Amino acid sequence: MTNDDRYIIFHKPYGVLSQFTQESPKHITLKDYIDVPDVYPVGRLDWDSEGLLLLTNNGGLQHRLSDPRFGHERTYWVQVERIPDQEAINKLQTGVEIQDYRTRPAKVSLLPEYPPVSDRHPPIRFRKNVPTAWLEMTLTEGKNRQVRRMTAAVGFPTLRLVRVSIGLLRLDGLSLGEWRDLTSSELILLLDSSRRRGIRKFSH
């Protein structure tokens, strides 16, 4: 860590690519929101997902937080079509098969009420007479479109996906499209957690 290191959290809106370069003139990217040189996302959120994105110019930290071997938790609020039963939740918790891969055990619970999320633009497409529900899912890995594939595998397609935390960092109080530097206390917690997980991994 140096005095030039930057650590930023961003509340990514729907429809924004988790990168600074455009792939076509129509794409909205991080450059449209964040004017900070040489920072890059830790992991990614798909263009149609929302929520917490961490950016830094600390390459070592990027590696430790992105590598699934270190088991950093990421928590999502997931709106699904229909209301999952306990059998589906148990399958999500213990692991499901997606594209010849079995997911790791996850923490999954049905939220009792609508979570405090921003309005999405455009709004999701509801099907009349089909109820929806929100799940809280905490994963320690991030395969391509994993959450969406997991809920589809148990019969409850994802309609909306919002990441609310990465480890101890939370989206609380950050408005849609806003970013800020980590506080000193957040940074201490983040770096300490990253070091401890790295030591534990390589001491096995």
PDB file of C-alpha atoms in Angstrom:
ATOM      1  CA  MET A   1       0.000   0.000   0.000  1.00  0.00           C
ATOM      2  CA  THR A   2       1.268   3.489  -0.901  1.00  0.00           C
ATOM      3  CA  ASN A   3       0.007   7.036  -0.456  1.00  0.00           C
ATOM      4  CA  ASP A   4      -1.008   6.993  -4.129  1.00  0.00           C
ATOM      5  CA  ASP A   5      -3.376   4.044  -3.724  1.00  0.00           C
ATOM      6  CA  ARG A   6      -7.052   4.771  -4.352  1.00  0.00           C
ATOM      7  CA  TYR A   7      -9.995   2.736  -3.089  1.00  0.00           C
ATOM      8  CA  ILE A   8     -13.417   3.706  -4.413  1.00  0.00           C
ATOM      9  CA  ILE A   9     -16.918   2.282  -4.058  1.00  0.00           C
ATOM     10  CA  PHE A  10     -19.513   3.011  -6.713  1.00  0.00           C
ATOM     11  CA  HIS A  11     -23.267   2.379  -6.844  1.00  0.00           C
ATOM     12  CA  LYS A  12     -23.497   1.036 -10.379  1.00  0.00           C
ATOM     13  CA  PRO A  13     -26.802   1.601 -12.170  1.00  0.00           C
ATOM     14  CA  TYR A  14     -28.488  -0.858 -14.501  1.00  0.00           C
ATOM     15  CA  GLY A  15     -27.139  -0.734 -18.065  1.00  0.00           C
ATOM     16  CA  VAL A  16     -23.595   0.401 -17.200  1.00  0.00           C
ATOM     17  CA  LEU A  17     -20.623  -1.720 -18.263  1.00  0.00           C
ATOM     18  CA  SER A  18     -18.096  -2.473 -15.501  1.00  0.00           C
ATOM     19  CA  GLN A  19     -15.232  -1.023 -17.547  1.00  0.00           C
ATOM     20  CA  PHE A  20     -13.956   2.326 -18.765  1.00  0.00           C
ATOM     21  CA  THR A  21     -13.759   1.533 -22.495  1.00  0.00           C
ATOM     22  CA  GLN A  22     -16.740   1.538 -24.840  1.00  0.00           C
ATOM     23  CA  GLU A  23     -17.382  -1.478 -27.034  1.00  0.00           C
ATOM     24  CA  SER A  24     -19.826   0.538 -29.125  1.00  0.00           C
ATOM     25  CA  PRO A  25     -20.951   4.195 -29.157  1.00  0.00           C
ATOM     26  CA  LYS A  26     -24.197   3.164 -27.453  1.00  0.00           C
ATOM     27  CA  HIS A  27     -22.531   1.723 -24.369  1.00  0.00           C
ATOM     28  CA  ILE A  28     -22.524   3.549 -21.039  1.00  0.00           C
ATOM     29  CA  THR A  29     -19.348   2.841 -19.072  1.00  0.00           C
ATOM     30  CA  LEU A  30     -17.696   3.730 -15.775  1.00  0.00           C
ATOM     31  CA  LYS A  31     -16.069   6.675 -17.563  1.00  0.00           C
ATOM     32  CA  ASP A  32     -19.474   8.363 -17.650  1.00  0.00           C
ATOM     33  CA  TYR A  33     -19.494   8.430 -13.842  1.00  0.00           C
ATOM     34  CA  ILE A  34     -15.948   8.198 -12.451  1.00  0.00           C
ATOM     35  CA  ASP A  35     -13.219  10.653 -13.424  1.00  0.00           C
ATOM     36  CA  VAL A  36     -10.308   9.049 -11.574  1.00  0.00           C
ATOM     37  CA  PRO A  37      -7.260   7.837 -13.528  1.00  0.00           C
ATOM     38  CA  ASP A  38      -5.807   4.336 -13.345  1.00  0.00           C
ATOM     39  CA  VAL A  39      -8.417   2.666 -11.125  1.00  0.00           C
ATOM     40  CA  TYR A  40     -10.033  -0.583 -12.191  1.00  0.00           C
ATOM     41  CA  PRO A  41     -12.948  -2.665 -10.914  1.00  0.00           C
ATOM     42  CA  VAL A  42     -12.349  -5.542  -8.527  1.00  0.00           C
ATOM     43  CA  GLY A  43     -14.296  -8.278 -10.260  1.00  0.00           C
ATOM     44  CA  ARG A  44     -17.298  -7.089 -12.209  1.00  0.00           C
ATOM     45  CA  LEU A  45     -21.027  -6.615 -12.287  1.00  0.00           C
ATOM     46  CA  ASP A  46     -22.848  -7.500 -15.489  1.00  0.00           C
ATOM     47  CA  TRP A  47     -24.325  -4.580 -17.418  1.00  0.00           C
ATOM     48  CA  ASP A  48     -27.830  -5.598 -16.333  1.00  0.00           C
ATOM     49  CA  SER A  49     -26.872  -5.925 -12.650  1.00  0.00           C
ATOM     50  CA  GLU A  50     -26.709  -3.092 -10.138  1.00  0.00           C
ATOM     51  CA  GLY A  51     -25.078  -2.198  -6.872  1.00  0.00           C
ATOM     52  CA  LEU A  52     -21.715  -2.097  -5.165  1.00  0.00           C
ATOM     53  CA  LEU A  53     -18.581  -2.015  -7.288  1.00  0.00           C
ATOM     54  CA  LEU A  54     -15.129  -1.605  -5.739  1.00  0.00           C
ATOM     55  CA  LEU A  55     -12.363   0.041  -7.760  1.00  0.00           C
ATOM     56  CA  THR A  56      -8.683   0.435  -6.931  1.00  0.00           C
ATOM     57  CA  ASN A  57      -5.238   0.873  -8.459  1.00  0.00           C
ATOM     58  CA  ASN A  58      -3.783  -1.645  -5.963  1.00  0.00           C
ATOM     59  CA  GLY A  59      -3.151  -4.681  -8.164  1.00  0.00           C
ATOM     60  CA  GLY A  60      -2.354  -7.017  -5.279  1.00  0.00           C
ATOM     61  CA  LEU A  61      -5.645  -6.270  -3.577  1.00  0.00           C
ATOM     62  CA  GLN A  62      -7.517  -6.658  -6.860  1.00  0.00           C
ATOM     63  CA  HIS A  63      -6.077 -10.163  -7.190  1.00  0.00           C
ATOM     64  CA  ARG A  64      -6.870 -11.257  -3.647  1.00  0.00           C
ATOM     65  CA  LEU A  65     -10.453  -9.998  -3.778  1.00  0.00           C
ATOM     66  CA  SER A  66     -11.168 -11.366  -7.267  1.00  0.00           C
ATOM     67  CA  ASP A  67      -9.604 -14.813  -6.892  1.00  0.00           C
ATOM     68  CA  PRO A  68     -12.263 -17.310  -5.682  1.00  0.00           C
ATOM     69  CA  ARG A  69      -9.567 -19.239  -3.785  1.00  0.00           C
ATOM     70  CA  PHE A  70      -9.670 -16.551  -1.109  1.00  0.00           C
ATOM     71  CA  GLY A  71     -13.407 -16.942  -0.496  1.00  0.00           C
ATOM     72  CA  HIS A  72     -14.410 -13.282  -0.081  1.00  0.00           C
ATOM     73  CA  GLU A  73     -18.144 -12.971   0.488  1.00  0.00           C
ATOM     74  CA  ARG A  74     -20.404 -10.979  -1.812  1.00  0.00           C
ATOM     75  CA  THR A  75     -24.031 -10.406  -0.890  1.00  0.00           C
ATOM     76  CA  TYR A  76     -26.842  -9.778  -3.372  1.00  0.00           C
ATOM     77  CA  TRP A  77     -30.515  -8.899  -3.180  1.00  0.00           C
ATOM     78  CA  VAL A  78     -32.169 -10.892  -5.924  1.00  0.00           C
ATOM     79  CA  GLN A  79     -35.694 -10.364  -7.194  1.00  0.00           C
ATOM     80  CA  VAL A  80     -37.059 -13.567  -8.704  1.00  0.00           C
ATOM     81  CA  GLU A  81     -40.188 -14.578 -10.517  1.00  0.00           C
ATOM     82  CA  ARG A  82     -42.625 -16.425  -8.251  1.00  0.00           C
ATOM     83  CA  ILE A  83     -41.982 -17.228  -4.589  1.00  0.00           C
ATOM     84  CA  PRO A  84     -39.267 -19.845  -3.941  1.00  0.00           C
ATOM     85  CA  ASP A  85     -40.206 -22.742  -1.693  1.00  0.00           C
ATOM     86  CA  GLN A  86     -37.915 -24.204   0.949  1.00  0.00           C
ATOM     87  CA  GLU A  87     -36.771 -26.964  -1.387  1.00  0.00           C
ATOM     88  CA  ALA A  88     -35.454 -24.416  -3.884  1.00  0.00           C
ATOM     89  CA  ILE A  89     -33.745 -22.411  -1.149  1.00  0.00           C
ATOM     90  CA  ASN A  90     -32.106 -25.579   0.213  1.00  0.00           C
ATOM     91  CA  LYS A  91     -30.751 -26.388  -3.247  1.00  0.00           C
ATOM     92  CA  LEU A  92     -29.310 -22.895  -3.605  1.00  0.00           C
ATOM     93  CA  GLN A  93     -27.716 -23.205  -0.167  1.00  0.00           C
ATOM     94  CA  THR A  94     -26.067 -26.565  -0.800  1.00  0.00           C
ATOM     95  CA  GLY A  95     -25.095 -26.060  -4.453  1.00  0.00           C
ATOM     96  CA  VAL A  96     -26.651 -26.473  -7.892  1.00  0.00           C
ATOM     97  CA  GLU A  97     -25.341 -27.634 -11.256  1.00  0.00           C
ATOM     98  CA  ILE A  98     -24.795 -24.827 -13.762  1.00  0.00           C
ATOM     99  CA  GLN A  99     -22.975 -25.486 -17.035  1.00  0.00           C
ATOM    100  CA  ASP A 100     -21.173 -28.629 -15.794  1.00  0.00           C
ATOM    101  CA  TYR A 101     -20.145 -26.855 -12.598  1.00  0.00           C
ATOM    102  CA  ARG A 102     -21.495 -27.336  -9.080  1.00  0.00           C
ATOM    103  CA  THR A 103     -21.717 -24.107  -7.119  1.00  0.00           C
ATOM    104  CA  ARG A 104     -20.218 -23.787  -3.667  1.00  0.00           C
ATOM    105  CA  PRO A 105     -22.496 -23.714  -0.621  1.00  0.00           C
ATOM    106  CA  ALA A 106     -24.116 -20.283  -0.243  1.00  0.00           C
ATOM    107  CA  LYS A 107     -26.098 -18.363   2.349  1.00  0.00           C
ATOM    108  CA  VAL A 108     -29.617 -17.909   0.996  1.00  0.00           C
ATOM    109  CA  SER A 109     -32.754 -16.587   2.669  1.00  0.00           C
ATOM    110  CA  LEU A 110     -36.146 -15.269   1.590  1.00  0.00           C
ATOM    111  CA  LEU A 111     -36.498 -11.595   2.516  1.00  0.00           C
ATOM    112  CA  PRO A 112     -39.730 -10.933   4.435  1.00  0.00           C
ATOM    113  CA  GLU A 113     -40.363  -7.615   2.690  1.00  0.00           C
ATOM    114  CA  TYR A 114     -39.298  -5.476  -0.250  1.00  0.00           C
ATOM    115  CA  PRO A 115     -35.704  -4.323   0.375  1.00  0.00           C
ATOM    116  CA  PRO A 116     -34.674  -0.639   0.297  1.00  0.00           C
ATOM    117  CA  VAL A 117     -33.472  -0.492  -3.312  1.00  0.00           C
ATOM    118  CA  SER A 118     -33.545   2.429  -5.746  1.00  0.00           C
ATOM    119  CA  ASP A 119     -36.029   2.485  -8.596  1.00  0.00           C
ATOM    120  CA  ARG A 120     -34.617   0.833 -11.698  1.00  0.00           C
ATOM    121  CA  HIS A 121     -34.633   2.571 -15.066  1.00  0.00           C
ATOM    122  CA  PRO A 122     -36.099   1.020 -17.072  1.00  0.00           C
ATOM    123  CA  PRO A 123     -38.226  -0.905 -14.567  1.00  0.00           C
ATOM    124  CA  ILE A 124     -38.329  -4.687 -14.738  1.00  0.00           C
ATOM    125  CA  ARG A 125     -41.015  -6.295 -16.847  1.00  0.00           C
ATOM    126  CA  PHE A 126     -43.603  -7.867 -14.594  1.00  0.00           C
ATOM    127  CA  ARG A 127     -45.834 -10.647 -15.785  1.00  0.00           C
ATOM    128  CA  LYS A 128     -49.387 -10.028 -14.671  1.00  0.00           C
ATOM    129  CA  ASN A 129     -50.686 -12.571 -12.176  1.00  0.00           C
ATOM    130  CA  VAL A 130     -47.154 -13.848 -11.467  1.00  0.00           C
ATOM    131  CA  PRO A 131     -45.870 -12.825  -8.011  1.00  0.00           C
ATOM    132  CA  THR A 132     -42.241 -11.943  -7.306  1.00  0.00           C
ATOM    133  CA  ALA A 133     -40.026 -12.328  -4.248  1.00  0.00           C
ATOM    134  CA  TRP A 134     -36.635 -11.107  -3.026  1.00  0.00           C
ATOM    135  CA  LEU A 135     -33.810 -13.369  -1.882  1.00  0.00           C
ATOM    136  CA  GLU A 136     -30.628 -12.440  -0.045  1.00  0.00           C
ATOM    137  CA  MET A 137     -27.758 -14.532  -1.409  1.00  0.00           C
ATOM    138  CA  THR A 138     -24.171 -14.511  -0.162  1.00  0.00           C
ATOM    139  CA  LEU A 139     -21.603 -16.215  -2.389  1.00  0.00           C
ATOM    140  CA  THR A 140     -17.850 -16.753  -2.132  1.00  0.00           C
ATOM    141  CA  GLU A 141     -17.311 -17.145  -5.879  1.00  0.00           C
ATOM    142  CA  GLY A 142     -18.293 -15.254  -8.987  1.00  0.00           C
ATOM    143  CA  LYS A 143     -18.728 -17.394 -12.067  1.00  0.00           C
ATOM    144  CA  ASN A 144     -20.158 -15.717 -15.157  1.00  0.00           C
ATOM    145  CA  ARG A 145     -23.787 -14.727 -14.442  1.00  0.00           C
ATOM    146  CA  GLN A 146     -23.742 -17.171 -11.562  1.00  0.00           C
ATOM    147  CA  VAL A 147     -26.620 -15.846  -9.467  1.00  0.00           C
ATOM    148  CA  ARG A 148     -28.945 -15.702 -12.476  1.00  0.00           C
ATOM    149  CA  ARG A 149     -28.011 -19.230 -13.522  1.00  0.00           C
ATOM    150  CA  MET A 150     -28.457 -20.535  -9.977  1.00  0.00           C
ATOM    151  CA  THR A 151     -31.989 -19.199  -9.539  1.00  0.00           C
ATOM    152  CA  ALA A 152     -32.957 -20.349 -13.044  1.00  0.00           C
ATOM    153  CA  ALA A 153     -31.634 -23.836 -12.242  1.00  0.00           C
ATOM    154  CA  VAL A 154     -34.130 -24.166  -9.376  1.00  0.00           C
ATOM    155  CA  GLY A 155     -37.022 -22.734 -11.381  1.00  0.00           C
ATOM    156  CA  PHE A 156     -37.149 -19.096 -10.225  1.00  0.00           C
ATOM    157  CA  PRO A 157     -35.667 -16.762 -12.883  1.00  0.00           C
ATOM    158  CA  THR A 158     -33.897 -13.610 -11.722  1.00  0.00           C
ATOM    159  CA  LEU A 159     -35.636 -10.360 -12.627  1.00  0.00           C
ATOM    160  CA  ARG A 160     -33.335  -7.935 -10.836  1.00  0.00           C
ATOM    161  CA  LEU A 161     -29.933  -8.290  -9.180  1.00  0.00           C
ATOM    162  CA  VAL A 162     -28.389  -5.784  -6.743  1.00  0.00           C
ATOM    163  CA  ARG A 163     -25.043  -6.363  -5.007  1.00  0.00           C
ATOM    164  CA  VAL A 164     -25.217  -4.810  -1.555  1.00  0.00           C
ATOM    165  CA  SER A 165     -21.880  -5.806  -0.021  1.00  0.00           C
ATOM    166  CA  ILE A 166     -18.374  -7.039  -0.728  1.00  0.00           C
ATOM    167  CA  GLY A 167     -16.909  -8.455   2.460  1.00  0.00           C
ATOM    168  CA  LEU A 168     -17.403  -5.779   5.108  1.00  0.00           C
ATOM    169  CA  LEU A 169     -18.085  -2.986   2.598  1.00  0.00           C
ATOM    170  CA  ARG A 170     -21.756  -2.084   2.189  1.00  0.00           C
ATOM    171  CA  LEU A 171     -23.780   0.014  -0.228  1.00  0.00           C
ATOM    172  CA  ASP A 172     -25.567   1.808   2.642  1.00  0.00           C
ATOM    173  CA  GLY A 173     -26.067   5.531   2.037  1.00  0.00           C
ATOM    174  CA  LEU A 174     -24.589   5.648  -1.470  1.00  0.00           C
ATOM    175  CA  SER A 175     -27.096   6.916  -4.029  1.00  0.00           C
ATOM    176  CA  LEU A 176     -27.486   5.368  -7.456  1.00  0.00           C
ATOM    177  CA  GLY A 177     -24.681   6.539  -9.759  1.00  0.00           C
ATOM    178  CA  GLU A 178     -22.591   8.009  -6.925  1.00  0.00           C
ATOM    179  CA  TRP A 179     -19.077   7.050  -5.866  1.00  0.00           C
ATOM    180  CA  ARG A 180     -16.803   7.913  -2.965  1.00  0.00           C
ATOM    181  CA  ASP A 181     -13.413   7.016  -1.538  1.00  0.00           C
ATOM    182  CA  LEU A 182     -13.389   4.468   1.255  1.00  0.00           C
ATOM    183  CA  THR A 183     -13.183   5.899   4.740  1.00  0.00           C
ATOM    184  CA  SER A 184     -10.022   5.161   6.723  1.00  0.00           C
ATOM    185  CA  SER A 185     -11.911   2.692   8.922  1.00  0.00           C
ATOM    186  CA  GLU A 186     -13.380   0.890   5.884  1.00  0.00           C
ATOM    187  CA  LEU A 187      -9.944   0.680   4.305  1.00  0.00           C
ATOM    188  CA  ILE A 188      -8.371  -0.761   7.452  1.00  0.00           C
ATOM    189  CA  LEU A 189     -11.093  -3.427   7.646  1.00  0.00           C
ATOM    190  CA  LEU A 190     -10.769  -4.254   3.946  1.00  0.00           C
ATOM    191  CA  LEU A 191      -6.996  -4.604   3.965  1.00  0.00           C
ATOM    192  CA  ASP A 192      -6.979  -6.548   7.219  1.00  0.00           C
ATOM    193  CA  SER A 193      -9.610  -8.991   5.952  1.00  0.00           C
ATOM    194  CA  SER A 194      -7.730  -9.440   2.682  1.00  0.00           C
ATOM    195  CA  ARG A 195      -4.437 -10.172   4.457  1.00  0.00           C
ATOM    196  CA  ARG A 196      -5.991 -12.623   6.905  1.00  0.00           C
ATOM    197  CA  ARG A 197      -7.711 -14.568   4.141  1.00  0.00           C
ATOM    198  CA  GLY A 198      -4.514 -14.677   2.098  1.00  0.00           C
ATOM    199  CA  ILE A 199      -2.483 -15.941   5.061  1.00  0.00           C
ATOM    200  CA  ARG A 200      -5.109 -18.558   5.895  1.00  0.00           C
ATOM    201  CA  LYS A 201      -5.231 -19.760   2.281  1.00  0.00           C
ATOM    202  CA  PHE A 202      -1.496 -20.176   1.877  1.00  0.00           C
ATOM    203  CA  SER A 203      -0.915 -21.656   5.335  1.00  0.00           C
ATOM    204  CA  HIS A 204      -2.967 -24.767   4.490  1.00  0.00           C
TER     205      HIS A 204
END
